[in-house]
Tab-separated table of C-alpha atoms in Angstrom:
chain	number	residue	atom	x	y	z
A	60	UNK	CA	5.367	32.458	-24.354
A	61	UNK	CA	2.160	30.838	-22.404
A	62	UNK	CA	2.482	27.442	-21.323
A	63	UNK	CA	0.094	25.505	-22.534
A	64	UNK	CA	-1.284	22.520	-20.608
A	65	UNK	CA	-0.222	19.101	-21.342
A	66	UNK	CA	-1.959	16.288	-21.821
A	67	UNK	CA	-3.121	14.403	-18.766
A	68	UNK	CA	-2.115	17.723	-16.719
A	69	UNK	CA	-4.196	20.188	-14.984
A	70	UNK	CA	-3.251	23.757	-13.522
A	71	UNK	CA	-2.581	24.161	-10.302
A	72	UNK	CA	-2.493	27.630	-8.662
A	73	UNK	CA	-0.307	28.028	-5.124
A	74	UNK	CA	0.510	30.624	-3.070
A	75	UNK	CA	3.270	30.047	-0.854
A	76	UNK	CA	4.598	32.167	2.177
A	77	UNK	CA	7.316	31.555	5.058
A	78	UNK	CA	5.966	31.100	8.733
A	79	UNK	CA	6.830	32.434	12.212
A	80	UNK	CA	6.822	29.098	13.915
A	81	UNK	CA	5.935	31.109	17.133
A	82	UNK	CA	3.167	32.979	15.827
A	83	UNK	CA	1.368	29.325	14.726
A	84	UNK	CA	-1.368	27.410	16.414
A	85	UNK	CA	-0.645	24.130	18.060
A	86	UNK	CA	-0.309	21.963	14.840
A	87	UNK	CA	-2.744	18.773	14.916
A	88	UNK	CA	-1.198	15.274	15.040
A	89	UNK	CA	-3.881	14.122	12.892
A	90	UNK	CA	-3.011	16.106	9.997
A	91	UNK	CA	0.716	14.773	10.015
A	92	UNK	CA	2.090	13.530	7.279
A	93	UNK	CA	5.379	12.750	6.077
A	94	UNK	CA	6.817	14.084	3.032
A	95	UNK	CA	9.982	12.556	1.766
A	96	UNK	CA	10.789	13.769	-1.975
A	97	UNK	CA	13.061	12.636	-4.789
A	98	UNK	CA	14.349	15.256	-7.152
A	99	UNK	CA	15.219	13.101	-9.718
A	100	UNK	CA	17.995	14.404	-12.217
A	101	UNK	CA	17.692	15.606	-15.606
A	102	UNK	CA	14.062	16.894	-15.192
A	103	UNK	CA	11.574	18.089	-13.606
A	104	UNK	CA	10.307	14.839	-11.789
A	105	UNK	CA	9.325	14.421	-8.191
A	106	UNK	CA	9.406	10.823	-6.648
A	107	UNK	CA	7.194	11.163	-3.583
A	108	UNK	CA	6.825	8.779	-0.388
A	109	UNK	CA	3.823	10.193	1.683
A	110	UNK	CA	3.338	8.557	5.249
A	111	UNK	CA	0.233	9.427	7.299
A	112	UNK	CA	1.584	9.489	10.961
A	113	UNK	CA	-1.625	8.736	12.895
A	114	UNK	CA	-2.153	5.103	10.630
A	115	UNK	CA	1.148	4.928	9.276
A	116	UNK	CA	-0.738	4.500	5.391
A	117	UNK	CA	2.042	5.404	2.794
A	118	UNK	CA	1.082	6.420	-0.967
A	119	UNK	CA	3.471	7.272	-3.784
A	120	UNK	CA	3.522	9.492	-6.788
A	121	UNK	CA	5.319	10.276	-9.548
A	122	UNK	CA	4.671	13.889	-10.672
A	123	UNK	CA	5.752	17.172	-12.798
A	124	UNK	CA	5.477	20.409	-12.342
A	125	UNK	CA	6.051	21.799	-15.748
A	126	UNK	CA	8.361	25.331	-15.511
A	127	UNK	CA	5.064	27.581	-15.363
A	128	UNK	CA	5.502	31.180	-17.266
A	129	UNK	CA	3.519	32.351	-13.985
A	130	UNK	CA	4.849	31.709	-10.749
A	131	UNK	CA	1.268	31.694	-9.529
A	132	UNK	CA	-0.288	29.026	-11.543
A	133	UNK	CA	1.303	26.040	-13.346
A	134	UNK	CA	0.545	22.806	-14.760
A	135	UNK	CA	1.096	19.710	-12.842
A	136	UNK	CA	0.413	15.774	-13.472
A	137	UNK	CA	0.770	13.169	-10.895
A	138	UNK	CA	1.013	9.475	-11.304
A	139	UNK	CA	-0.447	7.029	-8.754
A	140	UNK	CA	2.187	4.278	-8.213
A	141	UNK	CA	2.515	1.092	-5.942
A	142	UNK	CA	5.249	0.482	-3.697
A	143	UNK	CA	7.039	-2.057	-6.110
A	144	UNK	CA	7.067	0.520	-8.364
A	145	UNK	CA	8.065	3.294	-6.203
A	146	UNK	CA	10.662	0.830	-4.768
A	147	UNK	CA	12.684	0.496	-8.781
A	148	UNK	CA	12.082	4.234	-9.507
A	149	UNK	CA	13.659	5.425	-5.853
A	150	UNK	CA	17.147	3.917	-6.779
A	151	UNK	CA	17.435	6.891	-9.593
A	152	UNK	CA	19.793	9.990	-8.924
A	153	UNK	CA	18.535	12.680	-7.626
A	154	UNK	CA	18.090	15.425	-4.556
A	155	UNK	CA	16.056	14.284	-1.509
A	156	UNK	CA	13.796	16.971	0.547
A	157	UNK	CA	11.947	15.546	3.565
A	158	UNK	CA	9.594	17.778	5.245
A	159	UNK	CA	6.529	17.203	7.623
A	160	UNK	CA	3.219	18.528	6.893
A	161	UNK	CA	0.268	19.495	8.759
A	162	UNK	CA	-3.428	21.280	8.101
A	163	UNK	CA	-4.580	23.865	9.217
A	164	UNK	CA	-7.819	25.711	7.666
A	165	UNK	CA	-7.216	26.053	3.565
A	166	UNK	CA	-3.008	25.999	4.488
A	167	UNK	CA	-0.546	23.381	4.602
A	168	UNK	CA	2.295	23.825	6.682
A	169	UNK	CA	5.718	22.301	5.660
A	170	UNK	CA	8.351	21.898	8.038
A	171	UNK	CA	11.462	21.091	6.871
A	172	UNK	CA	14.006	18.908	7.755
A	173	UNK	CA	17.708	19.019	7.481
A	174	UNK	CA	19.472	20.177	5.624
A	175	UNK	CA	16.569	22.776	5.873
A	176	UNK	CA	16.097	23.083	9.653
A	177	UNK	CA	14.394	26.267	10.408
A	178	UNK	CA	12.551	26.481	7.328
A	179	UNK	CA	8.644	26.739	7.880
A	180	UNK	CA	6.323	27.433	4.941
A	181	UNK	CA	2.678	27.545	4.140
A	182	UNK	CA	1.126	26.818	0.790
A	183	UNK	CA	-2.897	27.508	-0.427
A	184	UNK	CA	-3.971	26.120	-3.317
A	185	UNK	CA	-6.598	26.277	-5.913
A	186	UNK	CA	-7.938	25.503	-9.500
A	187	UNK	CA	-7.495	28.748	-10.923
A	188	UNK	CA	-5.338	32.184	-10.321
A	189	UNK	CA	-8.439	34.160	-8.874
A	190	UNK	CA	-9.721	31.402	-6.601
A	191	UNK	CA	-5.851	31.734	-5.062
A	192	UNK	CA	-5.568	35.233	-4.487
A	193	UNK	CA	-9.352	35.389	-2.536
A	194	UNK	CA	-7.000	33.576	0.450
A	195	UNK	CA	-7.240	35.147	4.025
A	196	UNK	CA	-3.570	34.937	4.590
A	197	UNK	CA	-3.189	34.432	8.330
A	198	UNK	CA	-1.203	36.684	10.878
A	199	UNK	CA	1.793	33.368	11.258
A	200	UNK	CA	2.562	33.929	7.627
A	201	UNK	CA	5.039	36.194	7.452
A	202	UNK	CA	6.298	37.121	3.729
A	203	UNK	CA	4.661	35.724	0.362
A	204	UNK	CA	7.147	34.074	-1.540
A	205	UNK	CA	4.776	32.417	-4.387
A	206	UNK	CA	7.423	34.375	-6.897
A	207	UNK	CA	10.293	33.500	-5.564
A	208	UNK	CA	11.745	30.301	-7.495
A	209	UNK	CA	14.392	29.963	-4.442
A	210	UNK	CA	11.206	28.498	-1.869
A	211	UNK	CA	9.964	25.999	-4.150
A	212	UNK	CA	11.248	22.328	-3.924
A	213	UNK	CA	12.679	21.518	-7.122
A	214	UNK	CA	14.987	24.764	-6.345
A	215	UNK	CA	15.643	23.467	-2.626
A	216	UNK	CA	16.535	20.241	-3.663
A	217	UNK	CA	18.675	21.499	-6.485
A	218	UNK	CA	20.677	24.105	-3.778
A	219	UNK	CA	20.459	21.859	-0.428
A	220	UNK	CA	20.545	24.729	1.376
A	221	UNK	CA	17.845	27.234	2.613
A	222	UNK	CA	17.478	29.938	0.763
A	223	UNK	CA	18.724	33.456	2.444
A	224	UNK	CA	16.233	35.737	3.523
């Protein structure tokens, strides 16, 4: 059955693949950001704290990504919150993932920390399927693992445990 898009979502079309971290450029400190995510249980609901390393800015969101009948493209909604806010709804159960990110090009890189350590990945997105498949995929990514549901966060944070190759 076709998912059909929610109200106040939009799609959201990834491609994800694991990295040799020897085959990347030098990463710019610029672009760093800090990632820590709360898996919050019951659902399907991300809790994110993102901290800008080179001004220390944080932002928070609250967002879904709705179980997408295409592992390609899916239908997200994210919710702009304050730190008060973000502050009540951390306290709630849930699985924590905490990764740094970087830019490079159209591709994010993830690095994960424990209990991930090792775990590199790169994600491209876009608006539609098409417009995600036109990627150049560089020479550091490795293997595309947009399909498998092991790589994405909600599964990570659900296993604690990297997923074997």
């Amino acid at each position: 059955m076709a998912v059909k898009l929610p109200k106040y979502a939009h799609w959201v079309a990834e491609r994800r693949f694991l990295v040799d971290p020897a085959k990347l450029p030098a990463l710019d400190p610029g672009t760093a950001r800090l990632i820590e995510d709360l898996y919050i249980d019951g659902g399907r609901l991300r809790l994110r704290r993102i901290t800008h390393a080179a001004t220390g800015e944080q932002e928070f969101k609250l967002g879904k990504k709705y179980a997408p009948d295409n592992p390609l493209i899916g239908p997200m909604t994210n919710l702009y919150l304050d730190p008060e806010e973000y502050a009540v709804l951390q306290a709630l159960p849930g699985r924590r993932v905490t990764k740094e990110r970087y830019k490079i090009g159209a591709f994010v890189i993830d690095i994960f920390r424990p209990p991930f350590e090792g775990l590199v990945t790169a994600e491209c997105e876009a608006s539609n399927r098409m417009a995600a498949l036109r990627f150049d995929v560089p020479e550091w990514c490795v293997r595309e693992v947009t399909t498998e549901v092991d790589y994405t966060g909600w599964s990570l944070a659900q296993a604690q445990a990297t997923p074997k190759a």
